[in-house]
Short mmCIF file of C-alpha atoms and ligand atoms in Angstrom, two decimals:
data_model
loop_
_atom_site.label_atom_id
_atom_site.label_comp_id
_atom_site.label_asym_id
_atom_site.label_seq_id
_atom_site.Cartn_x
_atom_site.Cartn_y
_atom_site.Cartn_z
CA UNK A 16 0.00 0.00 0.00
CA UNK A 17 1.53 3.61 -0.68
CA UNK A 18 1.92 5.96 1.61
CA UNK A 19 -0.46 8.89 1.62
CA UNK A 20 1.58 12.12 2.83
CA UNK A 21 -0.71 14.38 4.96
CA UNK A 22 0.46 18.10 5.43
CA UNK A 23 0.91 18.49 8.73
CA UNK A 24 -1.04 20.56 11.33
CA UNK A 25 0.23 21.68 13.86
CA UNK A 26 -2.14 23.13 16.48
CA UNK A 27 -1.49 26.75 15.81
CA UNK A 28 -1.97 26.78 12.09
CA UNK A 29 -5.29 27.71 11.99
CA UNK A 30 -6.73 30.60 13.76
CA UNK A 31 -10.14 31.19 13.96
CA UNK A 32 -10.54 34.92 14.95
CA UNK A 33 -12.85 35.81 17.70
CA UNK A 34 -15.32 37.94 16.51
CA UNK A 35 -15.84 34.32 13.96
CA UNK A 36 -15.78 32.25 17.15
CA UNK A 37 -18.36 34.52 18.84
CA UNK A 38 -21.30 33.02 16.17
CA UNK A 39 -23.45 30.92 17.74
CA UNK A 40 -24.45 27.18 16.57
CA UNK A 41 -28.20 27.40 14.74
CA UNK A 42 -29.93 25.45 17.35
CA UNK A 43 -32.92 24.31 15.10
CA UNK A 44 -30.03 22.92 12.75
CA UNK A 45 -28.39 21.26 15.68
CA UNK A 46 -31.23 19.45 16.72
CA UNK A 47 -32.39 18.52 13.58
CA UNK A 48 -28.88 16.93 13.07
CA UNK A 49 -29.31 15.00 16.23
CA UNK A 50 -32.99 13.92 15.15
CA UNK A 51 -30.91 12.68 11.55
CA UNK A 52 -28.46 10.77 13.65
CA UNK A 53 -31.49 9.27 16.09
CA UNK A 54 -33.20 8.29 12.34
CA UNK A 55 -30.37 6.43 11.52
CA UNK A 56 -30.05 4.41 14.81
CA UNK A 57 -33.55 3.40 13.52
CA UNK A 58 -35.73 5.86 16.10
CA UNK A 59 -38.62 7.40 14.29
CA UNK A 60 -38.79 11.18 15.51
CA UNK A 61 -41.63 13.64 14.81
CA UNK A 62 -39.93 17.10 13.37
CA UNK A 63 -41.49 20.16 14.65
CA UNK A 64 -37.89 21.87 14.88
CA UNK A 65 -37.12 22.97 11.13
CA UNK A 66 -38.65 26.38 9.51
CA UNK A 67 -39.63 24.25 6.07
CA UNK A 68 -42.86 23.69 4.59
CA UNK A 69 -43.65 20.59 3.64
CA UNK A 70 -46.12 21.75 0.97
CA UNK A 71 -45.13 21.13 -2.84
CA UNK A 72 -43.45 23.70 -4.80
CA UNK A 73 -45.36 25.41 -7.39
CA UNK A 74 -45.58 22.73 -10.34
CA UNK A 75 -44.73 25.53 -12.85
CA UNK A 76 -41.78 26.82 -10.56
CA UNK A 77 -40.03 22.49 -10.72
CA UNK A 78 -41.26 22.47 -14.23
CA UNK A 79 -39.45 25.51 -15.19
CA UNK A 80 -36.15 24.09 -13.38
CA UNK A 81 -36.82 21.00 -14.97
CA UNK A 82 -36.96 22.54 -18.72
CA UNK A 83 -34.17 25.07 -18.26
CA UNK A 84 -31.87 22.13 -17.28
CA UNK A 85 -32.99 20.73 -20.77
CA UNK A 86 -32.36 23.81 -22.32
CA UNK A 87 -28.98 25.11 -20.57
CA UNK A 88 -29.79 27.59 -18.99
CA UNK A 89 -27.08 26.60 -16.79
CA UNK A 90 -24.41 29.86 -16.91
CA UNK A 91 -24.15 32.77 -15.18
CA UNK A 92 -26.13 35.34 -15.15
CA UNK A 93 -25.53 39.26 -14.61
CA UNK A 94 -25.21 39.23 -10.98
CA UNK A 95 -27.86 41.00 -10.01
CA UNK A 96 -29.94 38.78 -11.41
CA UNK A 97 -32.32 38.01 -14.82
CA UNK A 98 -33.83 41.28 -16.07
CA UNK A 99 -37.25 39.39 -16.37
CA UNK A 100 -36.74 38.25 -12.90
CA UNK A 101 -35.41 41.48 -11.27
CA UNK A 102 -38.61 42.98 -13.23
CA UNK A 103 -40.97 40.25 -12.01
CA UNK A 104 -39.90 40.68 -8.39
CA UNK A 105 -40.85 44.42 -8.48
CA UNK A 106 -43.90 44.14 -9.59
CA UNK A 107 -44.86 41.47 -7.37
CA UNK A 108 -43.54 43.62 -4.57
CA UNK A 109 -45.66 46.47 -5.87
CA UNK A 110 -48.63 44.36 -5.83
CA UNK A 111 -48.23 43.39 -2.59
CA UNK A 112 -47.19 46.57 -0.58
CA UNK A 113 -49.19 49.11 -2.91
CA UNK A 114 -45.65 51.05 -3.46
CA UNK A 115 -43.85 50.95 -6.59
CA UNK A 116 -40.65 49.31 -7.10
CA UNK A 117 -37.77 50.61 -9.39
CA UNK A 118 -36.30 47.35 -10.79
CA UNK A 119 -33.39 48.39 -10.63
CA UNK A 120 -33.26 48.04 -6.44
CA UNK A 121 -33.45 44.25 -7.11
CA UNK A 122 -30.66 42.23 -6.69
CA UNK A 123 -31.02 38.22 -6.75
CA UNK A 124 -29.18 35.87 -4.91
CA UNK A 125 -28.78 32.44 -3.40
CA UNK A 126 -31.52 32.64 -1.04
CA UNK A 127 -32.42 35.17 1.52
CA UNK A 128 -29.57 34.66 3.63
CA UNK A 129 -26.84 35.77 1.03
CA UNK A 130 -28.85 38.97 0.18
CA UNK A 131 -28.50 39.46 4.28
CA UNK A 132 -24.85 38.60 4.50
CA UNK A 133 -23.99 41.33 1.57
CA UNK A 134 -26.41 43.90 2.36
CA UNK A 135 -24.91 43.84 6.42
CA UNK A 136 -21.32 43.35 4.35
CA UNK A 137 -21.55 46.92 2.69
CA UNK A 138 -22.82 48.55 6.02
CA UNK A 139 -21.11 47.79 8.80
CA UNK A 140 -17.57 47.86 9.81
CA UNK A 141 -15.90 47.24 13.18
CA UNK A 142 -17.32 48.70 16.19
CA UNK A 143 -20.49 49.52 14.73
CA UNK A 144 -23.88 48.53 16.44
CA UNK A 145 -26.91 47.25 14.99
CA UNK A 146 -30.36 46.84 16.97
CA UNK A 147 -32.13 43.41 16.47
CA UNK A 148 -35.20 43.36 18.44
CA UNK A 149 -35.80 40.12 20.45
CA UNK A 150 -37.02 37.19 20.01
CA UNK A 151 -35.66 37.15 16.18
CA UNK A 152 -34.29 35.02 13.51
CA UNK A 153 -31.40 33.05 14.86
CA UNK A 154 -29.14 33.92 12.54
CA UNK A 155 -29.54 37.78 12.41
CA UNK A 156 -27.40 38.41 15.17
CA UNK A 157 -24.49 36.04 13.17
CA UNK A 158 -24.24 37.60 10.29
CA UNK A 159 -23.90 41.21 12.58
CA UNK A 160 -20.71 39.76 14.27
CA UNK A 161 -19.32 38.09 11.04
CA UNK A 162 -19.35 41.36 9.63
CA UNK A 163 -17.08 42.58 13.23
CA UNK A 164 -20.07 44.62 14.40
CA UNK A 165 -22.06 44.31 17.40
CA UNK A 166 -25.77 43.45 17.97
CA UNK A 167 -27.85 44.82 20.42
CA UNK A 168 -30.86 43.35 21.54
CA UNK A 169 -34.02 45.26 22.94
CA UNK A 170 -37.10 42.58 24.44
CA UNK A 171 -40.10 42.27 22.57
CA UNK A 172 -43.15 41.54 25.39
CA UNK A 173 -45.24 38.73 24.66
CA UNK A 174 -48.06 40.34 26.21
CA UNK A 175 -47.91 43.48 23.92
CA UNK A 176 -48.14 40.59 20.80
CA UNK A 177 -44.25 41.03 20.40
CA UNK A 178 -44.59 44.62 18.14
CA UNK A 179 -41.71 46.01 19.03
CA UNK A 180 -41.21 48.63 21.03
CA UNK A 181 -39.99 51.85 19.03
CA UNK A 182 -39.18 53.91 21.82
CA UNK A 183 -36.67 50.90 23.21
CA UNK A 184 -35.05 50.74 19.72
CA UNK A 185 -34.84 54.82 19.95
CA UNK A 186 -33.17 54.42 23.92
CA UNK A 187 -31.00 51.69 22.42
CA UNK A 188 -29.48 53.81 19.28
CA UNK A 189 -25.95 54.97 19.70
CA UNK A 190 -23.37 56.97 17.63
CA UNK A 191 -22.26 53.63 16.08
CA UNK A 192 -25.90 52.51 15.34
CA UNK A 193 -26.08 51.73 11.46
CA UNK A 194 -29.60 49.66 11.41
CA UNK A 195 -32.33 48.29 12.90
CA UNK A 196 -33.07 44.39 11.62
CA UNK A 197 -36.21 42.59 11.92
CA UNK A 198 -38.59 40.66 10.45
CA UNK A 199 -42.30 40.64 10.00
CA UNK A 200 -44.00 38.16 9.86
CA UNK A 201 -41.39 37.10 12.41
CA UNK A 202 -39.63 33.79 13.16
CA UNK A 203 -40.17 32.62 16.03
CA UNK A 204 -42.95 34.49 16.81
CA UNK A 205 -45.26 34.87 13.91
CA UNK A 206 -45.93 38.29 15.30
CA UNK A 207 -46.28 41.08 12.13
CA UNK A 208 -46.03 44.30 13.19
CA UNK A 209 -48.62 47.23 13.13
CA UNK A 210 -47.87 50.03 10.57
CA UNK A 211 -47.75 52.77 13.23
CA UNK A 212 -44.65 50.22 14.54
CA UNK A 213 -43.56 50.07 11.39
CA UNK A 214 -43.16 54.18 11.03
CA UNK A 215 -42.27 54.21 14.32
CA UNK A 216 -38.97 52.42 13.89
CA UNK A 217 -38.15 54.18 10.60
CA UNK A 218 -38.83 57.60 12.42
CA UNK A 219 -35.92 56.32 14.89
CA UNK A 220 -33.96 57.06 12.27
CA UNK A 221 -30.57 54.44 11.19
CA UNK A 222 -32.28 52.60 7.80
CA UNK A 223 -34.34 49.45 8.74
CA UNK A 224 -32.89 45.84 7.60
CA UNK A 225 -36.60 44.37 7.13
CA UNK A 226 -37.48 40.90 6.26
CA UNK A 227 -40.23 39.97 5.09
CA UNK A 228 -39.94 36.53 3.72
CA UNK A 229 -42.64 35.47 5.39
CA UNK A 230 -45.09 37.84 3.92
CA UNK A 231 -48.45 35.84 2.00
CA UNK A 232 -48.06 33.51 4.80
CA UNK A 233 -50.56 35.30 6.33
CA UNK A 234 -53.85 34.81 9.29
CA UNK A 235 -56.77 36.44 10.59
CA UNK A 236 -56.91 39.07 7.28
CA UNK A 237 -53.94 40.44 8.87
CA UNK A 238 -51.70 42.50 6.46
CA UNK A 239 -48.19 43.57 6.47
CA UNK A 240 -47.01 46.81 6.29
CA UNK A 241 -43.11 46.71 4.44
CA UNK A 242 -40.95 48.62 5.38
CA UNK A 243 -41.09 49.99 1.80
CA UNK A 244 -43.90 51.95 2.45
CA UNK A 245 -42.55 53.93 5.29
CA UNK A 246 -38.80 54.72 3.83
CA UNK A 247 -36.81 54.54 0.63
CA UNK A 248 -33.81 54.10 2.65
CA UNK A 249 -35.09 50.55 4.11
CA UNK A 250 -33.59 47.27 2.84
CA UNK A 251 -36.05 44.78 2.21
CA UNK A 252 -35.39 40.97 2.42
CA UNK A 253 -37.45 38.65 0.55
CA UNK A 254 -37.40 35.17 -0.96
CA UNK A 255 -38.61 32.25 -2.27
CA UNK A 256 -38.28 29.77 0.06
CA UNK A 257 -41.32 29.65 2.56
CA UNK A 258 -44.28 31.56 0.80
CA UNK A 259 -43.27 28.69 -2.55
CA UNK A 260 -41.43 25.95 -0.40
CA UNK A 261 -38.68 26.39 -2.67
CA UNK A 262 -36.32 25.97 -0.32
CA UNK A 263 -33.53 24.16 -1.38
CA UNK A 264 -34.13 26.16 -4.78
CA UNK A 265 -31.52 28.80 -3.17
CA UNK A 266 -33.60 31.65 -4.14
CA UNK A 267 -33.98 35.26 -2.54
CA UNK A 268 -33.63 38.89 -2.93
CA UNK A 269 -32.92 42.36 -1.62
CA UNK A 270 -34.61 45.67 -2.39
CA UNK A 271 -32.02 48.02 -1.48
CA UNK A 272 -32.15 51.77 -1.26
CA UNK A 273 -30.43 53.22 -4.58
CA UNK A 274 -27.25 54.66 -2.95
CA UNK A 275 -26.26 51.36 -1.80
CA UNK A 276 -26.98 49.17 -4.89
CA UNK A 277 -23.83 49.40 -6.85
CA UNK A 278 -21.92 48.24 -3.64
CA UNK A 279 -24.32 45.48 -3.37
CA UNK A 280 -24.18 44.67 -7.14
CA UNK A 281 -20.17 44.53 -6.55
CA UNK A 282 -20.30 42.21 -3.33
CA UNK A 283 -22.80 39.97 -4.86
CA UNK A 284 -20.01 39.50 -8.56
CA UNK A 285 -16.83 39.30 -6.37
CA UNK A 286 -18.77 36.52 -3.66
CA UNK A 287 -21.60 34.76 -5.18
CA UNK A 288 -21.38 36.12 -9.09
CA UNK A 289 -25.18 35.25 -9.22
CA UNK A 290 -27.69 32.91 -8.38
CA UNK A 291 -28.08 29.98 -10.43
CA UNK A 292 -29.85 30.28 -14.09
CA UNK A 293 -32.62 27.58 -14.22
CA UNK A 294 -33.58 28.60 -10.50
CA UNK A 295 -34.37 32.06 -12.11
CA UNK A 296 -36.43 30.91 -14.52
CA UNK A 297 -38.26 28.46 -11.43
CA UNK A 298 -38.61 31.97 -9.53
CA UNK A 299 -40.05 33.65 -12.56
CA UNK A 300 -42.19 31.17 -13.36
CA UNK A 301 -43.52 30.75 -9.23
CA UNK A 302 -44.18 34.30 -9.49
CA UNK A 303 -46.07 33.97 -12.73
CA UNK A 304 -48.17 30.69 -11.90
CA UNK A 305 -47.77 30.10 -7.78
CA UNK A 306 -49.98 32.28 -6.37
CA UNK A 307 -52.71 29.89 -6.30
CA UNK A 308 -50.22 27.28 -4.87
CA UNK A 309 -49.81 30.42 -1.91
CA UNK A 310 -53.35 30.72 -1.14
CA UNK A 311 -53.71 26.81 -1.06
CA UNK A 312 -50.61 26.80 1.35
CA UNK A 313 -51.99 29.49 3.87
CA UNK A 314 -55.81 27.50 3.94
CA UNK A 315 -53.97 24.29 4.76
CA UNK A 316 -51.49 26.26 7.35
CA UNK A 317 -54.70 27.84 9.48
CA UNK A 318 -56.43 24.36 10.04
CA UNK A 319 -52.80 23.22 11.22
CA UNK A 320 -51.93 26.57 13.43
CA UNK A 321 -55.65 25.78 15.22
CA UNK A 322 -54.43 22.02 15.96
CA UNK A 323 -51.16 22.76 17.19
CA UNK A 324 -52.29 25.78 19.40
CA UNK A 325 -54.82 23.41 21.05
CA UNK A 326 -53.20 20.67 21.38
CA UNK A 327 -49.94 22.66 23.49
CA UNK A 328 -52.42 24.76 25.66
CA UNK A 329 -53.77 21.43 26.83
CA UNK A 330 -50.73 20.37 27.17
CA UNK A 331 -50.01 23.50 29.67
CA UNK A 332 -48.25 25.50 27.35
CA UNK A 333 -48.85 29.56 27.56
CA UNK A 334 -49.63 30.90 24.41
CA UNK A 335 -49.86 34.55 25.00
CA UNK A 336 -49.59 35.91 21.05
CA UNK A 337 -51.02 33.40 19.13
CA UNK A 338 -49.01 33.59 15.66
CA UNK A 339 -50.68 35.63 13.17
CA UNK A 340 -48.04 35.02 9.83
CA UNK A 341 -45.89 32.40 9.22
CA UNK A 342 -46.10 28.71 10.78
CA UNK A 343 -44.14 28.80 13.77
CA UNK A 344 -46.16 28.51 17.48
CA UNK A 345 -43.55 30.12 20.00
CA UNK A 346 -44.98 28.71 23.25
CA UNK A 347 -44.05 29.42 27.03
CA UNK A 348 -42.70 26.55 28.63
CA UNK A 349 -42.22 27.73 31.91
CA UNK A 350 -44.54 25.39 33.46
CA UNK A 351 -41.90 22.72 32.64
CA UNK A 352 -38.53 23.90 32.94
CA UNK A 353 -36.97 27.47 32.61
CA UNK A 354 -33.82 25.58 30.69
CA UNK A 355 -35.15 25.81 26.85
CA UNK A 356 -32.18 23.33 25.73
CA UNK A 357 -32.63 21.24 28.05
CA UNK A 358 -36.43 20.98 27.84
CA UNK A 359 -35.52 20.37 23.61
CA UNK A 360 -33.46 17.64 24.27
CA UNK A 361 -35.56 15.81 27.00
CA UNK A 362 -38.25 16.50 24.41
CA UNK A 363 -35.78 15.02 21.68
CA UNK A 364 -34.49 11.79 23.25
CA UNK A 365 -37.02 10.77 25.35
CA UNK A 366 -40.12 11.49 23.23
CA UNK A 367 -38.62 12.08 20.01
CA UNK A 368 -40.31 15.45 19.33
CA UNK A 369 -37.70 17.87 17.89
CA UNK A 370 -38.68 21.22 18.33
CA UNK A 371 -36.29 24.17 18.56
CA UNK A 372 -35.25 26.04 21.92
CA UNK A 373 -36.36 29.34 22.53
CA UNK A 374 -32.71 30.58 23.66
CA UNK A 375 -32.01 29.74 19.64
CA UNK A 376 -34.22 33.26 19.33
CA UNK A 377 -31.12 35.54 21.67
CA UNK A 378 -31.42 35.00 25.81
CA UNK A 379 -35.08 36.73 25.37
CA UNK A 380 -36.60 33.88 24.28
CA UNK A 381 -35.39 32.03 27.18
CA UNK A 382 -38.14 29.23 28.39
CA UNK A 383 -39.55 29.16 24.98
CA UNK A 384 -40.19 26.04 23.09
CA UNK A 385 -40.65 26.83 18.64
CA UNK A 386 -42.90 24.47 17.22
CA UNK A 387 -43.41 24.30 13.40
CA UNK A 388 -47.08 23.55 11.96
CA UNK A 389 -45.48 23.47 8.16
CA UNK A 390 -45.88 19.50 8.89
CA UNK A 391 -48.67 16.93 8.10
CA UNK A 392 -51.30 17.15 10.58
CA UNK A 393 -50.77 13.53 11.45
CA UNK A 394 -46.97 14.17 12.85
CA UNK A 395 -48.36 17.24 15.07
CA UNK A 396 -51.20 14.86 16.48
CA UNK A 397 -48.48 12.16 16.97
CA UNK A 398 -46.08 14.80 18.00
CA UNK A 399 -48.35 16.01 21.11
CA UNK A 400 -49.16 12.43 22.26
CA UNK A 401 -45.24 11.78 22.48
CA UNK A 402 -44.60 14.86 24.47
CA UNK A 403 -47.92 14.35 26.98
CA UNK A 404 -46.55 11.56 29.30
CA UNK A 405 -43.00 13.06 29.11
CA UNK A 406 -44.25 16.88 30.40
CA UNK A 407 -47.02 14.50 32.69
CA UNK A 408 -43.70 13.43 34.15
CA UNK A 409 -41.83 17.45 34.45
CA UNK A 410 -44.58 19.60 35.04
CA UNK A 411 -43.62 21.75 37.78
C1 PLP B 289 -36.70 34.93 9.07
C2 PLP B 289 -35.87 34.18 8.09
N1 PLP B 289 -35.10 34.87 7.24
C3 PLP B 289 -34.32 34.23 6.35
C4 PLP B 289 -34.29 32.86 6.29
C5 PLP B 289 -33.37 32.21 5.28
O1 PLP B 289 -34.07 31.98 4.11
P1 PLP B 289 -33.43 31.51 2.74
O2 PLP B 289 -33.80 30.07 2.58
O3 PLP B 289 -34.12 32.37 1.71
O4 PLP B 289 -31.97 31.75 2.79
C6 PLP B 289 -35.08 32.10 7.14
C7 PLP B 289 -35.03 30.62 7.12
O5 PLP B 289 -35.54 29.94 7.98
C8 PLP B 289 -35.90 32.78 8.07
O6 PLP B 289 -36.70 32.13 8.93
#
């Protein structure tokens, strides 16, 4: 057998720097690898821990992927994205917010997570602050210190319905305050803020990071106010992934304010070049032919939000702001334990239920439990008949 040489590490070879080290493991992704690794010891587990719907992606969107394989559309494209698309994508914005959309503000990219990372990217240098409001995405706080800033947190109140409190965000704004990032609808809460929050927060002043990728995944009439309406200096985050369940499409967008769209366009060629061709034409063609697939989505989503909501406050979960957009239930779990990771992973090993920890959401979310609905209604019944003899046995 030959010999394989292996360069040699020594331990100081690679240095991870700290601001790097100071980004936090995605605890939904954590236990959903856990759950993977309990599959393949042959446990069945129930997932209520990922944010992905398990409806169907629009027909015409796979079809479209399917055909432009065919046909090659397989280059690049101009980074910013198709014309057709970028055009498609402000019009549908339009439609939806009532406020026109200059196509060229649209820049495509691999998801809604890239469009974060680059729009952060050309804002924010060391030092510099930027106010997330809590509970929030995970991830928004990550991408803050990967970029060497700092993020500040101000509490939401469950009681209020998690709108954010304006006059917080104003007491929390410093000289090296360069945004305000949030999203509405809202992981984990499902809370969608009020317009008069929504011109609150852009009368605080620094230009608001909002995401709306939840929007059309929508209850109780409610509507949501972008933050499009209330500035032209707001960047808006939007994609394709929940409202189509084109997830692992890789498909997203920002809506930037002019000034900053050349940087953008530049960030997005020298780190991404552009998102991929054929998922273009899957987005067009969602946009074109999905709505109906959208309003099918949201019908199925309300009988499923009604089950789950039951089904935990019987349990003796709090649910003090029921969630009024996307699919997520973010339920007190005080009753059980005040440790949300621990409470997950009881939850996980013992009555293989994954479901994400509230802590995931920054320390405000502490005694939380996230449970997804975007799952057959069969896995949340089975789900809450796991968990009832396990939290028989913790209640406090
Ligand atoms: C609030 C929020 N923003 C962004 C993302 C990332 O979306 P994408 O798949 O478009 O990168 C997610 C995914 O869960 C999310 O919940």
């Amino acid at each position: 057998m030959t010999a394989v040489k292996r360069a040699r590490y020594s331990e100081g070879t690679v240095k991870i720097p700290a601001h790097v080290q100071s980004i936090e493991p995605f605890l939904a992704m954590e236990v959903m690898e856990r759950a993977y690794e309990m599959e393949r010891a042959g446990v069945s587990v129930m997932h209520l821990e990922v944010g992905e719907p398990d409806f169907e992606p629009p027909e015409a969107a796979s079809e479209a992927a399917r055909a432009g394989l065919v046909s090659g559309a397989t280059r690049y494209t101009d980074s910013r994205g198709l014309h057709a698309l970028r055009e498609a994508i402000a019009n549908d914005k339009a439609a939806r917010t009532g406020v026109s959309v200059d196509l060229e503000r649209v820049i495509v990219t691999s998801g809604t997570s890239p469009a974060l990372l680059i729009s952060l990217g050309a804002l924010l240098e060391s030092g510099d602050e930027v106010i997330v409001p809590a509970p929030h995405y995970p991830c928004y706080p990550n991408f803050v210190r990967f970029c060497g800033a700092t993020p500040v947190s101000v509490a939401g109140d469950p009681e209020q319905g998690w709108a954010i409190d304006a006059d917080a965000v104003r007491r929390a704004v410093t000289p090296r305050t360069r945004a305000i990032l949030y999203g509405s609808p809202a992981n984990p809460t499902g809370a969608v803020q009020p317009r008069e929050v929504v011109e609150a927060l852009a009368a605080v002043g620094p230009p608001l990071l909002s995401d709306e990728i939840y929007d059309g995944l929508l209850y109780d009439d409610v509507q949501v106010t972008s933050a499009l309406a209330v500035s032209d200096d707001a960047f808006v985050f939007d994609g394709f992934s929940k409202r189509y369940a084109m997830t692992g499409f890789r498909l997203g967008y920002v809506i930037a304010p002019m000034p900053a769209v050349r940087t953008l366009q530049i960030l997005q060629q020298n780190f991404f070049i552009s998102a991929s061709e054929f998922v273009q034409h899957a987005g067009l063609a969602a946009l074109a032919q999905g709505a109906e697939s959208v309003v099918l989505a949201r019908g199925v989503l309300a009988t499923k939000r009604e089950l789950l909501i039951g089904g935990l406050r019987e349990l003796g979960f709090r649910i003090p702001a029921p969630p009024r957009g996307a699919f997520y239930v973010f339920a007190d779990a005080r009753a059980f334990a005040s440790d949300s990771k621990a409470l997950a992973s009881r939850l996980l090993e013992e009555a293989h239920v994954g479901v994400t920890p509230g802590v995931d959401f920054g320390s405000e979310g502490e005694g939380f439990l996230r449970f997804s609905y975007a799952v057959d209604e069969a896995v949340i019944r089975e789900a809450l008949a796991r968990m009832a003899p396990v939290l028989a046995g913790i209640a406090r």
